[in-house]
mmCIF file of C-alpha atoms in Angstrom:
data_model
loop_
_atom_site.group_PDB
_atom_site.id
_atom_site.type_symbol
_atom_site.label_atom_id
_atom_site.label_comp_id
_atom_site.label_asym_id
_atom_site.label_seq_id
_atom_site.Cartn_x
_atom_site.Cartn_y
_atom_site.Cartn_z
ATOM 1 C CA MET A 1 23.094 -0.886 -11.479
ATOM 2 C CA ASN A 2 22.148 -3.537 -8.930
ATOM 3 C CA PRO A 3 18.444 -4.387 -8.344
ATOM 4 C CA LEU A 4 18.191 -2.403 -5.091
ATOM 5 C CA ARG A 5 19.569 0.777 -6.623
ATOM 6 C CA ARG A 6 17.365 0.298 -9.663
ATOM 7 C CA PHE A 7 14.310 -0.030 -7.416
ATOM 8 C CA ILE A 8 15.204 3.107 -5.449
ATOM 9 C CA ALA A 9 15.789 5.054 -8.655
ATOM 10 C CA SER A 10 12.487 3.872 -10.134
ATOM 11 C CA HIS A 11 10.384 4.130 -6.982
ATOM 12 C CA PRO A 12 11.895 6.813 -4.709
ATOM 13 C CA GLU A 13 8.623 7.342 -2.826
ATOM 14 C CA LEU A 14 8.412 3.678 -1.852
ATOM 15 C CA ALA A 15 12.055 3.658 -0.809
ATOM 16 C CA ILE A 16 11.482 6.631 1.496
ATOM 17 C CA LEU A 17 8.291 5.017 2.816
ATOM 18 C CA ALA A 18 10.216 1.824 3.573
ATOM 19 C CA VAL A 19 12.816 3.795 5.536
ATOM 20 C CA ILE A 20 10.094 5.555 7.533
ATOM 21 C CA ALA A 21 8.369 2.221 8.235
ATOM 22 C CA THR A 22 11.650 0.710 9.425
ATOM 23 C CA ILE A 23 12.259 3.641 11.760
ATOM 24 C CA ALA A 24 8.686 3.312 13.053
ATOM 25 C CA VAL A 25 9.219 -0.354 13.891
ATOM 26 C CA ILE A 26 12.475 0.414 15.723
ATOM 27 C CA LEU A 27 11.032 3.346 17.682
ATOM 28 C CA PHE A 28 7.649 1.947 18.635
ATOM 29 C CA ASP A 29 7.949 -1.838 18.700
ATOM 30 C CA SER A 30 11.337 -2.152 20.362
ATOM 31 C CA VAL A 31 10.749 0.325 23.198
ATOM 32 C CA PRO A 32 7.568 1.793 24.788
ATOM 33 C CA THR A 33 7.952 5.117 22.993
ATOM 34 C CA ASP A 34 4.177 5.496 22.680
ATOM 35 C CA LEU A 35 3.689 5.509 26.447
ATOM 36 C CA LEU A 36 6.440 8.054 26.949
ATOM 37 C CA LEU A 37 4.990 10.447 24.379
ATOM 38 C CA SER A 38 1.376 10.092 25.490
ATOM 39 C CA ALA A 39 2.405 10.728 29.102
ATOM 40 C CA PHE A 40 3.188 14.341 28.163
ATOM 41 C CA PHE A 41 -0.529 14.947 27.610
ATOM 42 C CA PHE A 42 -1.869 12.982 30.583
ATOM 43 C CA ASP A 43 -2.523 14.519 34.002
ATOM 44 C CA SER A 44 -1.994 11.707 36.490
ATOM 45 C CA ARG A 45 -3.483 13.689 39.384
ATOM 46 C CA SER A 46 -6.872 14.136 37.751
ATOM 47 C CA THR A 47 -6.482 11.142 35.403
ATOM 48 C CA THR A 48 -7.604 13.334 32.497
ATOM 49 C CA TRP A 49 -6.285 14.621 29.192
ATOM 50 C CA PRO A 50 -6.409 18.411 29.697
ATOM 51 C CA ALA A 51 -5.608 19.286 26.083
ATOM 52 C CA SER A 52 -8.853 17.631 24.961
ATOM 53 C CA ASP A 53 -10.677 20.781 26.094
ATOM 54 C CA ILE A 54 -8.661 23.126 23.856
ATOM 55 C CA ASP A 55 -10.967 24.505 21.162
ATOM 56 C CA TRP A 56 -9.007 23.440 18.077
ATOM 57 C CA VAL A 57 -8.298 20.003 19.536
ATOM 58 C CA ARG A 58 -11.972 19.481 20.329
ATOM 59 C CA PHE A 59 -13.025 20.727 16.894
ATOM 60 C CA LEU A 60 -10.688 18.390 15.010
ATOM 61 C CA ASN A 61 -11.650 15.416 17.148
ATOM 62 C CA LEU A 62 -15.381 16.008 16.764
ATOM 63 C CA HIS A 63 -15.787 17.290 13.235
ATOM 64 C CA PHE A 64 -12.714 16.784 11.053
ATOM 65 C CA MET A 65 -13.069 13.236 9.771
ATOM 66 C CA GLU A 66 -16.679 13.392 8.628
ATOM 67 C CA GLY A 67 -16.399 16.932 7.248
ATOM 68 C CA PHE A 68 -13.131 16.409 5.379
ATOM 69 C CA SER A 69 -14.226 13.028 4.001
ATOM 70 C CA ALA A 70 -17.451 14.540 2.674
ATOM 71 C CA ALA A 71 -15.596 17.458 1.095
ATOM 72 C CA ALA A 72 -13.069 15.077 -0.514
ATOM 73 C CA ALA A 73 -15.850 12.922 -1.957
ATOM 74 C CA VAL A 74 -17.580 16.000 -3.366
ATOM 75 C CA VAL A 75 -14.371 17.221 -5.029
ATOM 76 C CA SER A 76 -13.850 13.773 -6.563
ATOM 77 C CA LEU A 77 -17.390 13.665 -7.928
ATOM 78 C CA VAL A 78 -17.101 17.212 -9.291
ATOM 79 C CA CYS A 79 -13.998 16.185 -11.253
ATOM 80 C CA ILE A 80 -15.885 13.239 -12.719
ATOM 81 C CA ALA A 81 -18.908 15.413 -13.497
ATOM 82 C CA ILE A 82 -16.719 17.918 -15.355
ATOM 83 C CA SER A 83 -15.345 15.152 -17.534
ATOM 84 C CA LEU A 84 -18.823 13.865 -18.332
ATOM 85 C CA ARG A 85 -20.067 17.321 -19.264
ATOM 86 C CA HIS A 86 -16.997 18.218 -21.309
ATOM 87 C CA ARG A 87 -15.883 15.094 -23.140
ATOM 88 C CA GLN A 88 -12.573 16.676 -24.123
ATOM 89 C CA LYS A 89 -11.554 16.965 -20.467
ATOM 90 C CA ASN A 90 -10.899 13.255 -19.946
ATOM 91 C CA GLU A 91 -8.045 14.018 -17.532
ATOM 92 C CA TRP A 92 -10.594 15.282 -15.009
ATOM 93 C CA ARG A 93 -12.278 11.884 -15.037
ATOM 94 C CA ARG A 94 -9.049 10.068 -14.285
ATOM 95 C CA VAL A 95 -8.291 12.502 -11.456
ATOM 96 C CA GLY A 96 -11.782 12.183 -10.012
ATOM 97 C CA VAL A 97 -11.776 8.383 -10.114
ATOM 98 C CA PHE A 98 -8.320 8.257 -8.554
ATOM 99 C CA LEU A 99 -9.308 10.579 -5.706
ATOM 100 C CA LEU A 100 -12.548 8.730 -4.997
ATOM 101 C CA LEU A 101 -10.978 5.278 -5.224
ATOM 102 C CA SER A 102 -8.008 6.141 -3.017
ATOM 103 C CA LEU A 103 -10.332 7.679 -0.409
ATOM 104 C CA ALA A 104 -12.537 4.600 -0.354
ATOM 105 C CA VAL A 105 -9.700 2.055 -0.265
ATOM 106 C CA GLY A 106 -7.146 3.766 2.018
ATOM 107 C CA PRO A 107 -8.934 5.513 4.889
ATOM 108 C CA GLY A 108 -12.200 3.693 4.213
ATOM 109 C CA LEU A 109 -11.597 0.007 3.571
ATOM 110 C CA LEU A 110 -8.042 -0.620 4.774
ATOM 111 C CA VAL A 111 -7.780 1.626 7.848
ATOM 112 C CA ASN A 112 -11.318 1.864 9.196
ATOM 113 C CA GLY A 113 -12.747 -1.292 7.687
ATOM 114 C CA VAL A 114 -9.939 -3.797 8.270
ATOM 115 C CA PHE A 115 -7.291 -2.681 10.741
ATOM 116 C CA LYS A 116 -9.302 -0.655 13.244
ATOM 117 C CA SER A 117 -12.014 -3.262 13.556
ATOM 118 C CA GLN A 118 -9.702 -6.269 13.772
ATOM 119 C CA TRP A 119 -6.349 -5.227 15.246
ATOM 120 C CA GLY A 120 -7.485 -4.952 18.864
ATOM 121 C CA ARG A 121 -5.262 -2.196 20.194
ATOM 122 C CA ALA A 122 -6.562 -0.182 23.144
ATOM 123 C CA ARG A 123 -6.600 3.604 22.992
ATOM 124 C CA PRO A 124 -4.342 5.515 25.416
ATOM 125 C CA GLU A 125 -7.322 6.596 27.526
ATOM 126 C CA HIS A 126 -8.238 2.939 28.045
ATOM 127 C CA VAL A 127 -4.860 1.418 29.044
ATOM 128 C CA VAL A 128 -3.932 0.821 32.670
ATOM 129 C CA GLN A 129 -0.966 3.202 32.503
ATOM 130 C CA PHE A 130 -3.402 6.083 32.029
ATOM 131 C CA GLY A 131 -6.171 5.056 34.384
ATOM 132 C CA GLY A 132 -7.934 2.531 32.174
ATOM 133 C CA THR A 133 -8.389 -1.217 32.366
ATOM 134 C CA GLU A 134 -6.931 -2.476 29.086
ATOM 135 C CA GLN A 135 -3.441 -3.858 28.455
ATOM 136 C CA PHE A 136 -1.051 -1.633 26.501
ATOM 137 C CA ARG A 137 -0.029 -3.195 23.227
ATOM 138 C CA ARG A 138 2.669 -2.065 20.848
ATOM 139 C CA PRO A 139 1.725 -1.513 17.186
ATOM 140 C CA PHE A 140 2.517 -5.037 16.019
ATOM 141 C CA GLU A 141 1.079 -6.757 19.069
ATOM 142 C CA PRO A 142 -2.599 -7.204 18.144
ATOM 143 C CA GLY A 143 -5.267 -8.173 20.629
ATOM 144 C CA LYS A 144 -8.929 -9.089 20.395
ATOM 145 C CA GLY A 145 -10.640 -7.046 17.717
ATOM 146 C CA GLY A 146 -13.530 -4.723 18.408
ATOM 147 C CA ALA A 147 -14.411 -1.868 20.737
ATOM 148 C CA PRO A 148 -14.116 -2.411 24.530
ATOM 149 C CA GLU A 149 -17.869 -2.106 24.996
ATOM 150 C CA LEU A 150 -18.262 -5.027 22.596
ATOM 151 C CA GLY A 151 -15.677 -7.189 24.320
ATOM 152 C CA GLY A 152 -12.714 -6.208 22.153
ATOM 153 C CA ALA A 153 -9.413 -4.683 23.197
ATOM 154 C CA GLY A 154 -9.952 -1.457 21.275
ATOM 155 C CA ARG A 155 -9.897 0.346 17.941
ATOM 156 C CA SER A 156 -6.795 2.492 18.233
ATOM 157 C CA PHE A 157 -4.610 1.162 15.419
ATOM 158 C CA PRO A 158 -4.294 3.002 13.142
ATOM 159 C CA SER A 159 -5.924 6.426 13.425
ATOM 160 C CA GLY A 160 -8.924 6.959 11.171
ATOM 161 C CA HIS A 161 -8.786 10.735 11.577
ATOM 162 C CA ALA A 162 -5.105 10.834 10.618
ATOM 163 C CA ALA A 163 -5.727 8.463 7.712
ATOM 164 C CA VAL A 164 -8.294 10.854 6.245
ATOM 165 C CA ALA A 165 -5.923 13.789 6.751
ATOM 166 C CA PHE A 166 -2.961 11.986 5.173
ATOM 167 C CA TRP A 167 -5.191 10.920 2.275
ATOM 168 C CA SER A 168 -4.742 14.512 1.082
ATOM 169 C CA SER A 169 -1.353 13.301 -0.197
ATOM 170 C CA SER A 170 -3.361 11.969 -3.153
ATOM 171 C CA ALA A 171 -3.236 15.541 -4.463
ATOM 172 C CA PHE A 172 0.561 15.185 -4.651
ATOM 173 C CA PHE A 173 0.289 12.395 -7.211
ATOM 174 C CA VAL A 174 -2.035 14.514 -9.333
ATOM 175 C CA ALA A 175 0.144 17.607 -8.977
ATOM 176 C CA ARG A 176 3.263 15.750 -10.119
ATOM 177 C CA TYR A 177 2.038 15.840 -13.697
ATOM 178 C CA LEU A 178 -0.528 18.651 -13.746
ATOM 179 C CA LEU A 179 1.053 21.166 -11.350
ATOM 180 C CA PRO A 180 4.664 19.977 -10.934
ATOM 181 C CA ALA A 181 5.908 23.275 -9.483
ATOM 182 C CA GLN A 182 3.444 22.945 -6.605
ATOM 183 C CA ALA A 183 3.803 19.182 -5.980
ATOM 184 C CA GLY A 184 6.373 19.487 -3.192
ATOM 185 C CA LEU A 185 4.364 22.180 -1.421
ATOM 186 C CA ILE A 186 1.205 20.087 -1.656
ATOM 187 C CA LEU A 187 2.982 17.072 -0.167
ATOM 188 C CA ALA A 188 4.344 19.222 2.670
ATOM 189 C CA GLY A 189 0.855 20.565 3.304
ATOM 190 C CA SER A 190 -0.546 17.043 3.456
ATOM 191 C CA ILE A 191 2.087 15.963 5.980
ATOM 192 C CA ALA A 192 1.392 19.085 8.046
ATOM 193 C CA LEU A 193 -2.368 18.448 7.998
ATOM 194 C CA GLY A 194 -1.933 14.839 9.049
ATOM 195 C CA SER A 195 0.469 15.858 11.803
ATOM 196 C CA VAL A 196 -1.860 18.510 13.223
ATOM 197 C CA VAL A 197 -4.867 16.198 13.175
ATOM 198 C CA GLY A 198 -2.718 13.459 14.671
ATOM 199 C CA LEU A 199 -1.533 15.785 17.427
ATOM 200 C CA ALA A 200 -5.148 16.518 18.327
ATOM 201 C CA ARG A 201 -5.859 12.796 18.615
ATOM 202 C CA VAL A 202 -2.769 12.112 20.718
ATOM 203 C CA ALA A 203 -3.352 15.136 22.972
ATOM 204 C CA ALA A 204 -6.900 13.961 23.721
ATOM 205 C CA GLY A 205 -5.784 10.431 24.602
ATOM 206 C CA ARG A 206 -7.540 8.948 21.592
ATOM 207 C CA HIS A 207 -4.468 7.606 19.802
ATOM 208 C CA PHE A 208 -0.802 6.829 20.256
ATOM 209 C CA VAL A 209 1.789 8.512 18.068
ATOM 210 C CA SER A 210 2.457 5.237 16.258
ATOM 211 C CA ASP A 211 -1.243 5.047 15.318
ATOM 212 C CA ILE A 212 -0.784 8.369 13.534
ATOM 213 C CA LEU A 213 2.478 7.403 11.860
ATOM 214 C CA TRP A 214 1.184 4.089 10.542
ATOM 215 C CA ALA A 215 -1.989 5.727 9.276
ATOM 216 C CA GLY A 216 0.211 7.943 7.118
ATOM 217 C CA ILE A 217 2.384 5.048 5.936
ATOM 218 C CA LEU A 218 -0.579 2.875 4.974
ATOM 219 C CA VAL A 219 -2.557 5.616 3.249
ATOM 220 C CA PHE A 220 0.398 6.981 1.292
ATOM 221 C CA GLY A 221 1.228 3.451 0.190
ATOM 222 C CA VAL A 222 -2.339 2.906 -1.009
ATOM 223 C CA ASN A 223 -2.303 6.258 -2.803
ATOM 224 C CA TRP A 224 0.912 5.265 -4.589
ATOM 225 C CA LEU A 225 -0.460 1.856 -5.551
ATOM 226 C CA ILE A 226 -3.713 3.227 -6.976
ATOM 227 C CA ALA A 227 -2.008 6.163 -8.679
ATOM 228 C CA TYR A 228 0.640 4.161 -10.522
ATOM 229 C CA ARG A 229 -0.589 0.573 -10.639
ATOM 230 C CA VAL A 230 -4.350 1.029 -11.031
ATOM 231 C CA MET A 231 -4.924 4.434 -12.633
ATOM 232 C CA ALA A 232 -1.524 4.663 -14.366
ATOM 233 C CA LEU A 233 -1.120 8.357 -13.616
ATOM 234 C CA PRO A 234 1.890 10.005 -15.292
ATOM 235 C CA ARG A 235 4.907 10.699 -13.097
ATOM 236 C CA GLN A 236 6.128 13.608 -15.129
ATOM 237 C CA PRO A 237 4.537 16.899 -16.233
ATOM 238 C CA THR A 238 2.026 16.426 -19.028
ATOM 239 C CA PRO A 239 2.714 18.460 -22.185
ATOM 240 C CA PRO A 240 0.019 21.099 -22.762
ATOM 241 C CA SER A 241 -1.052 19.472 -26.022
ATOM 242 C CA THR A 242 -2.033 16.218 -24.265
ATOM 243 C CA ALA A 243 -3.448 17.602 -21.005
ATOM 244 C CA GLN A 244 -7.127 17.389 -22.076
#
């Protein structure tokens, strides 16, 4: 077996992620796909984003990120607390640490701490094509970092809300060895959650579609790295006798 096939066989998730990333580069960096998709939600006559007033869109935009992040942190800490109270349940500690660490590193440090503050991509509502004053930039065309009110180009890339939603894919890595029958369903649910939250951000003119897609790519990649390279989570179902 040649090295490429061996890599794909050993790391199928990374191989799929690489394919998705390649497609994202072709679709969003070669042609202005982002502008075409965002235009569906923009009313040029009133220069507004009408869908931003829909109840579920408004709710997700205003309350999802903080609420979901807090709930995720609580679940992580509860897992750790269970392991401390019941010493025989060491698996809970590993799960709790993994969840907390992946939440802090992926959506927290990498997406919101590094990329959003430094990449300098204007949000759809701020670019000239949609009534704003900022230059449209494709995903891999960074500008001056920071928010417009602070002299930067913007904080659109990638989406923090979508990153938090896609972080839920961390449950997939846990389910692969504790609840293998439900792992696929959990992953599908995570993708659906990220897509719905991302749709709310795009519909309100807060993010481009590529901001959503790259949030998912980055966060899933971080989840994989922490799961298998830091926490050494099993990739196969754990026999009942060792799942303590």
